[in-house]
Short mmCIF file of C-alpha atoms in Angstrom, two decimals:
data_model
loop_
_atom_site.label_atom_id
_atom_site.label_comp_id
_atom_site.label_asym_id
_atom_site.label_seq_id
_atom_site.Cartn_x
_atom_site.Cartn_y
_atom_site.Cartn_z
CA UNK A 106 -29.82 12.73 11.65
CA UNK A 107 -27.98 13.05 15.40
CA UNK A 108 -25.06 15.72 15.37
CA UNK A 109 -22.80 13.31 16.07
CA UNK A 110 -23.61 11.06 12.78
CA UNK A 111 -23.44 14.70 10.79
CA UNK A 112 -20.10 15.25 12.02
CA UNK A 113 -18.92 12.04 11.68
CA UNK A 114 -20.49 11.96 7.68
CA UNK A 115 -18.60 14.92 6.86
CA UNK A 116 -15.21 14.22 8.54
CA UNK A 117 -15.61 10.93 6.33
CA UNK A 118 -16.52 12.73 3.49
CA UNK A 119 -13.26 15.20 3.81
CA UNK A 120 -11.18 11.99 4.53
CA UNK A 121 -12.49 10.54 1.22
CA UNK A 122 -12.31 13.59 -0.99
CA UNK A 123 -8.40 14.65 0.44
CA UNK A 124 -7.21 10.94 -0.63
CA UNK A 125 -8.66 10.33 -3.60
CA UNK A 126 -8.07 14.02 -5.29
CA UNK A 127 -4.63 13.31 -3.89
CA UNK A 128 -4.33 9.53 -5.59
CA UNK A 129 -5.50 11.05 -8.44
CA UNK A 130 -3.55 13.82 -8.73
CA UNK A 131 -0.77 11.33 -9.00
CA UNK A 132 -2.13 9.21 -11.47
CA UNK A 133 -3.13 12.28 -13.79
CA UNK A 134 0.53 13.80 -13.78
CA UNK A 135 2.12 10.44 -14.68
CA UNK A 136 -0.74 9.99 -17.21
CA UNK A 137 0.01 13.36 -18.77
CA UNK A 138 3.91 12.73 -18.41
CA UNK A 139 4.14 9.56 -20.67
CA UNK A 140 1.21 11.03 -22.98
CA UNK A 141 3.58 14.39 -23.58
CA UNK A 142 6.33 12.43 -25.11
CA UNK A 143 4.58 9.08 -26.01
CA UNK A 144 5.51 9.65 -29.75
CA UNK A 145 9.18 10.70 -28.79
CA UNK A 146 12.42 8.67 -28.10
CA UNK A 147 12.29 10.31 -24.87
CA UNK A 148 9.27 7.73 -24.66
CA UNK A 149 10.62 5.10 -22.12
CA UNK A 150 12.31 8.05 -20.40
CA UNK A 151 8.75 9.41 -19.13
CA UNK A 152 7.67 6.00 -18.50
CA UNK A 153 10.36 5.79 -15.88
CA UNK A 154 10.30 9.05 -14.62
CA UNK A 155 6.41 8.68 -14.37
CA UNK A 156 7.10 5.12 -12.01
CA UNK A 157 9.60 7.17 -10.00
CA UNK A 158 7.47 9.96 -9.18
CA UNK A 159 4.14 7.41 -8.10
CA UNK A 160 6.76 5.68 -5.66
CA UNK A 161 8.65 8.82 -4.10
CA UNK A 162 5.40 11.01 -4.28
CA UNK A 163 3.58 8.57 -1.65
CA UNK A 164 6.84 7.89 0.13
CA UNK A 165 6.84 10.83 1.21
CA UNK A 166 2.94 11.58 1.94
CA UNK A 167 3.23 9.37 4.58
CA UNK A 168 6.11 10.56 6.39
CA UNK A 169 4.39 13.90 6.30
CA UNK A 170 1.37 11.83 7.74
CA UNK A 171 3.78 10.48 10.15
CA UNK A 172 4.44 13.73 11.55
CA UNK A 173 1.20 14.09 12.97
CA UNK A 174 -0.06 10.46 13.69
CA UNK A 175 1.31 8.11 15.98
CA UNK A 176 3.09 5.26 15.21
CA UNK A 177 2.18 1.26 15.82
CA UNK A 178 4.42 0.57 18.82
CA UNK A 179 5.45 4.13 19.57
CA UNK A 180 8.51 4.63 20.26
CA UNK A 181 9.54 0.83 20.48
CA UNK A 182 9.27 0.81 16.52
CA UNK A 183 12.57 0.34 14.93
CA UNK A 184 13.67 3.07 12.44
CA UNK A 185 15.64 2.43 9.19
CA UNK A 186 19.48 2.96 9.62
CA UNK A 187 20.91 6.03 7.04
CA UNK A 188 22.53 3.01 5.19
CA UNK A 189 19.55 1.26 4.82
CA UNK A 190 17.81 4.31 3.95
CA UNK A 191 20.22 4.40 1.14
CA UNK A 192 20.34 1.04 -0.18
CA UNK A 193 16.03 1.05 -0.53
CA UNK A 194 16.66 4.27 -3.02
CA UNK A 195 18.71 2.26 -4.30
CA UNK A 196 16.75 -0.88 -4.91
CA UNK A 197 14.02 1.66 -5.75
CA UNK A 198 15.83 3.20 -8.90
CA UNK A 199 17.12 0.06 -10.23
CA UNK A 200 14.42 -2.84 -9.30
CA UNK A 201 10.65 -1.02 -8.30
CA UNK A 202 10.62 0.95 -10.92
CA UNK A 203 12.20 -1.09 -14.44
CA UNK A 204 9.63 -3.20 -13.21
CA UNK A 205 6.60 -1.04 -13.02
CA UNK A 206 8.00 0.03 -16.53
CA UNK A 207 7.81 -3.98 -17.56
CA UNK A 208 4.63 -4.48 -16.46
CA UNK A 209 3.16 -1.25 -17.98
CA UNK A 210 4.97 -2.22 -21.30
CA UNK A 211 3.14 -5.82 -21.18
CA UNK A 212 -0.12 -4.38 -20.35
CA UNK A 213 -0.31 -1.76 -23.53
CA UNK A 214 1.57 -4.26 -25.73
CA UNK A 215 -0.35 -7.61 -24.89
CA UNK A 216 -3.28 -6.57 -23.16
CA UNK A 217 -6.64 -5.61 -24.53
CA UNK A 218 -6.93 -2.03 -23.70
CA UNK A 219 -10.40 0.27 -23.65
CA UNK A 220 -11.66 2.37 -25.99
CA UNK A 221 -9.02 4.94 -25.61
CA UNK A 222 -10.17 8.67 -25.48
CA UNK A 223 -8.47 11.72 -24.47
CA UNK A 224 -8.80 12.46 -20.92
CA UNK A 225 -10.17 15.63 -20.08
CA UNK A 226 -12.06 17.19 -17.24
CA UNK A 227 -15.58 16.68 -18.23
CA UNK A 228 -14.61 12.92 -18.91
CA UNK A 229 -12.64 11.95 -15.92
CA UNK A 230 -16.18 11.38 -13.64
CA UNK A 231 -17.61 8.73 -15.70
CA UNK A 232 -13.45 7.53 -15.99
CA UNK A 233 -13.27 7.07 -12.51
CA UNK A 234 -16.44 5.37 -11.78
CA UNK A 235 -15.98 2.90 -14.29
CA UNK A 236 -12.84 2.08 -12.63
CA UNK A 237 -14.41 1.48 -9.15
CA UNK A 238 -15.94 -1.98 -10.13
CA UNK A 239 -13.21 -2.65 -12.68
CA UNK A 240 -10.26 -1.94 -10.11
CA UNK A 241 -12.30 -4.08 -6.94
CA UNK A 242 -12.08 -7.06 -9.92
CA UNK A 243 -8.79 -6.49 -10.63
CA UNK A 244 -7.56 -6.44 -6.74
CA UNK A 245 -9.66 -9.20 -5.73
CA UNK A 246 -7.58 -11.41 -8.68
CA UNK A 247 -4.22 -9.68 -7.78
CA UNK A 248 -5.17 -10.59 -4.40
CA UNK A 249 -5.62 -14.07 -4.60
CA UNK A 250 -2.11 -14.53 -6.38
CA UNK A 251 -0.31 -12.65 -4.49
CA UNK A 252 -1.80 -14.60 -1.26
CA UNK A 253 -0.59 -17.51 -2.65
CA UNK A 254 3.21 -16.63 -3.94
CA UNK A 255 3.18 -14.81 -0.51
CA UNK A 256 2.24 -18.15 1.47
CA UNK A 257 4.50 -20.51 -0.73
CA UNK A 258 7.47 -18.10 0.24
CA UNK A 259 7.10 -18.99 3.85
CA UNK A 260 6.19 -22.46 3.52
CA UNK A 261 9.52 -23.14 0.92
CA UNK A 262 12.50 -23.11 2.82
CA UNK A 263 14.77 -21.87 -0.26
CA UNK A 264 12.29 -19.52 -1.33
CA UNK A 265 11.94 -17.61 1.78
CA UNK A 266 15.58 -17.99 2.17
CA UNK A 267 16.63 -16.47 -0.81
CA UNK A 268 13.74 -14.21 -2.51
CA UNK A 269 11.57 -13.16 0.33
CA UNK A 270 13.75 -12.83 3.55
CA UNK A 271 15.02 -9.60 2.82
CA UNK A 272 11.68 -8.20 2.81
CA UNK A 273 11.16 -9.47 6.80
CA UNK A 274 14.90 -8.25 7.90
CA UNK A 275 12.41 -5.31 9.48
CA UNK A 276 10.45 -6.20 12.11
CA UNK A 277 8.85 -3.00 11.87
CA UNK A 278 8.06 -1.70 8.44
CA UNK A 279 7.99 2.03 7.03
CA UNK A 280 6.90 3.43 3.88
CA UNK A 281 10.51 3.47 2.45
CA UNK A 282 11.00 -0.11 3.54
CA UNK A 283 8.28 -1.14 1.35
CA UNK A 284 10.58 -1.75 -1.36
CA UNK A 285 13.01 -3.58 0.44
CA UNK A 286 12.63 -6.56 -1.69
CA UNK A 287 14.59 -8.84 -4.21
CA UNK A 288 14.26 -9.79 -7.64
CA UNK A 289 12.54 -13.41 -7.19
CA UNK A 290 10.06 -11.67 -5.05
CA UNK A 291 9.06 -8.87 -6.73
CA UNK A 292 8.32 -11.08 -10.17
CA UNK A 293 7.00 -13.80 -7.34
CA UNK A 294 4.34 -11.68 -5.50
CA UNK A 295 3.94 -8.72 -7.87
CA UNK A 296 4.51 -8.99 -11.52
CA UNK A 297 2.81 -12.30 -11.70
CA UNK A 298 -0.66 -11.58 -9.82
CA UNK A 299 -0.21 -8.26 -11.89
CA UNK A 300 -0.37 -10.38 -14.94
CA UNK A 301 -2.95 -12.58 -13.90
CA UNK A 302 -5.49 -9.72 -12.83
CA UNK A 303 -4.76 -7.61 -16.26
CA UNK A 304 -5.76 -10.39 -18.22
CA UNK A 305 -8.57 -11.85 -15.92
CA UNK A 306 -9.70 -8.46 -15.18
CA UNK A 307 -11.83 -5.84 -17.50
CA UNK A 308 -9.46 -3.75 -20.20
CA UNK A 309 -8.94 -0.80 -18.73
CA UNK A 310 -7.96 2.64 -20.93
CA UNK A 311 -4.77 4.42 -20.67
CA UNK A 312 -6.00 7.01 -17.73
CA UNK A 313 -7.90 3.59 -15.78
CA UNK A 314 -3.90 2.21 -15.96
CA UNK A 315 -2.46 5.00 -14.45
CA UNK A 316 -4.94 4.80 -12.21
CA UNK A 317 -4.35 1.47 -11.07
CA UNK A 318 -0.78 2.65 -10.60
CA UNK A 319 -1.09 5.07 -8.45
CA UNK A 320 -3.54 3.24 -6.16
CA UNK A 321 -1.57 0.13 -5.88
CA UNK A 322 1.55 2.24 -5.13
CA UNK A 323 -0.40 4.14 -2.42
CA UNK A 324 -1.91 0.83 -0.51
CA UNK A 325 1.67 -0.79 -0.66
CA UNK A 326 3.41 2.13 1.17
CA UNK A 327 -0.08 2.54 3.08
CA UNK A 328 0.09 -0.87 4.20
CA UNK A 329 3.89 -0.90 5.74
CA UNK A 330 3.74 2.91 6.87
CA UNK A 331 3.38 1.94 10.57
CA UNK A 332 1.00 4.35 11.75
CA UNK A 333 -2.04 4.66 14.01
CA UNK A 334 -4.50 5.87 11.14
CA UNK A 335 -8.11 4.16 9.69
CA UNK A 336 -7.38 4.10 5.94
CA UNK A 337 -9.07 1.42 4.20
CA UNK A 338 -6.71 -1.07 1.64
CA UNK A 339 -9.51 0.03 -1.16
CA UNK A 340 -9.93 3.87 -0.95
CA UNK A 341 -11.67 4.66 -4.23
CA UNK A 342 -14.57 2.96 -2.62
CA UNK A 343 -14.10 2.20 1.07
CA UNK A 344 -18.19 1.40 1.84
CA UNK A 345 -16.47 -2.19 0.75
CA UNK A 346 -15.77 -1.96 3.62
CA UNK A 347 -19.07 -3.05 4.53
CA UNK A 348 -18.34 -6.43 3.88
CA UNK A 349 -15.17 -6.63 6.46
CA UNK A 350 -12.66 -7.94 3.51
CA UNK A 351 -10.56 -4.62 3.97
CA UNK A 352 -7.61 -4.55 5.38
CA UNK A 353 -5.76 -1.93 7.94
CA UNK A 354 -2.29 -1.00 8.27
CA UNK A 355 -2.09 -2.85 11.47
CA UNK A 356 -3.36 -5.75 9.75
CA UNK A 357 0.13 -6.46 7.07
CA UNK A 358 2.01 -4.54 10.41
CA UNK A 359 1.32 -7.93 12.25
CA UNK A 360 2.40 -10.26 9.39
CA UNK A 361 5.80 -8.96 9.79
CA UNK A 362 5.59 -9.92 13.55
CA UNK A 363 3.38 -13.44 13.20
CA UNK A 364 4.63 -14.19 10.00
CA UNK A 365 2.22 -17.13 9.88
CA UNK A 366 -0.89 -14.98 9.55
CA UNK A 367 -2.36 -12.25 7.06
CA UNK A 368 -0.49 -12.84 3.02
CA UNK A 369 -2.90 -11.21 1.32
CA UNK A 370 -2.30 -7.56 0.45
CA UNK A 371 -5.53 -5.92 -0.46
CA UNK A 372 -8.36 -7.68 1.17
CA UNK A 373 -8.95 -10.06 4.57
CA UNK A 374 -10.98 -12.41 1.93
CA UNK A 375 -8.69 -14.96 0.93
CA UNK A 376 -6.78 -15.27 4.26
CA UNK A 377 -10.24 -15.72 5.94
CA UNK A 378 -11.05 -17.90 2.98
CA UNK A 379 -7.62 -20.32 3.95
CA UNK A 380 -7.36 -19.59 7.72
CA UNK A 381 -4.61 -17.50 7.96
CA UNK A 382 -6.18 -14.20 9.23
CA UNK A 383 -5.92 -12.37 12.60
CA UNK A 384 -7.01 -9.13 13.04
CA UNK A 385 -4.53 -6.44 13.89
CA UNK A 386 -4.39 -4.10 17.13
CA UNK A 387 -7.31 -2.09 17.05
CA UNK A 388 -7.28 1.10 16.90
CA UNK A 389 -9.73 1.66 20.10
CA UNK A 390 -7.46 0.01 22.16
CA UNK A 391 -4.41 2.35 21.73
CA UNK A 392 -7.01 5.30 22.73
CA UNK A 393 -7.88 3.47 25.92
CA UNK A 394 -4.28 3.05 26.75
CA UNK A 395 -3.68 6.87 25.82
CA UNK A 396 -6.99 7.71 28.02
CA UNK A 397 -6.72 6.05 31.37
CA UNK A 398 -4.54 7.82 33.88
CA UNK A 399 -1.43 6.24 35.33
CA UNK A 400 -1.58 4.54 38.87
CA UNK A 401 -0.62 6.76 41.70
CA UNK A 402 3.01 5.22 42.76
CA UNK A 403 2.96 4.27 46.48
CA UNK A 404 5.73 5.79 48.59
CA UNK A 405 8.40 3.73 48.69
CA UNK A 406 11.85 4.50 50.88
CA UNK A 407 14.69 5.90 49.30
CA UNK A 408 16.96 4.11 47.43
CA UNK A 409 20.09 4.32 45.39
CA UNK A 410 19.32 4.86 41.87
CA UNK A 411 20.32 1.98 39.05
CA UNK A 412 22.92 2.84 35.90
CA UNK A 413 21.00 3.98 32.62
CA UNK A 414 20.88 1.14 30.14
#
């Protein structure tokens, strides 16, 4: 094997492992939250908490990415204003995560769960490749419903008007601004395809949920971070990749400036499938603009310089 194709294996590799054990992480500590008091009354409590912690947790990974990547448009990218900053927490405390807690409450209530044994750390290898194929089922169903309450939103005057505007008021998403959304929406575009892929989908155990938590949290914020990195939309097995259904975060970054192209959330398949795709701003083509040198400017005579806009 050439150097190069060594190196570039093991930077992969890295990349792969630093996600995932991070993604994991996640789901394990909300998994062990709700199972520490799931006998309690503090019950629904660690439910919440556990919903709250998946959301800020990965909020906040990729502003610290942020710090060292660049952003989609540089500097032209419009930040959040401290008030809107605000009202998202907002939105987050008393809309994302009640309904996270709804949706986990249908699942384990209504839903036909795995054979349910206690996690532990000579278990969790075969737990997490069983959820591989289960979780690509499950996302290529919540996929396909959420591409279609996301398409109806824009085609329905009233619907776009008054559930799914707010979520386009910026141009230029972050990962906080992910959540900018209201009520309709949310139960529009999330809790239903949710619904749909649980019971299409295989039953999943209690860890596998958690699981599915924490990686659907991480490719929403992924998906409207804004930056300049290669991250694939299905990280616990990106060689799907393969077959050129995932998505990049330039990819949803360009549906909030062509609105009329790329609904679906988790895979290019069903907008290629309907005719809506269009492939984001490669990534290639911001490192040619970085790497070719500016113009030498010719001389020019002096002149009076112009006001500062």
């Amino acid at each position: 094997m050439p150097a190069s194709l060594l190196t570039q294996a093991v930077r992969q590799g890295k990349f792969y492992f630093l996600v995932n054990a991070f993604i994991c992480l996640v789901a394990y500590a909300s998994y062990r939250l709700v199972q520490q008091y799931q006998e309690s009354s503090a019950s629904y409590v660690a439910v919440y908490a556990a919903g709250l912690m998946r959301i800020v947790v990965m909020i906040k990974w990729f502003d610290w990415i942020g710090t060292m990547k660049g952003k989609i448009f540089g500097e032209k990218r419009m930040q959040l204003t401290p008030e809107q900053c605000r009202s998202i927490w907002f939105r987050i405390l008393w809309l994302a995560v009640p309904t996270e807690c709804f949706m986990i409450f249908l699942t384990q209530r209504y839903g036909a769960p795995a054979k349910d044994e206690p996690l532990s750390w000579s278990s969790f290898p075969l737990e997490f490749l069983l959820f591989i194929p289960k979780s690509l089922v499950f996302e290529i169903i919540f996929d396909f419903f959420h591409f279609s309450a996301h398409w109806i939103c824009h085609q329905v005057p009233w619907l776009y008007q008054h559930a799914h505007k707010r979520h386009h008021i910026h141009l230029h998403p972050c990962p906080l601004s992910t959540y900018e959304q209201d009520v309709i929406d949310v139960y529009l575009t999330n809790v239903t395809p949710y619904l749909f892929a649980s019971y299409l989908g295989f039953s999943m155990s209690t860890f596998q949920l958690h699981l599915i938590f924490a990686y659907k949290t991480y490719v929403e914020v992924a998906g409207h971070c804004g930056l300049e990195i290669k991250g694939s939309s299905f990280p616990q097995f990106p060689w799907v990749n393969y077959l050129s259904i995932c998505l990049r975060v330039h990819d949803h970054d360009l549906h909030h400036t062509h609105p009329k192209f790329n609904f679906a959330k988790r895979f290019s398949l069903w907008d290629k499938v309907f005719g809506t795709f269009k492939h984001g701003r490669p990534l290639e083509e911001t490192k040619k603009h970085k790497s070719v040198p500016a113009a030498p400017a010719a001389p020019a005579a002096p002149v009076t310089p112009a006001p500062a806009f």
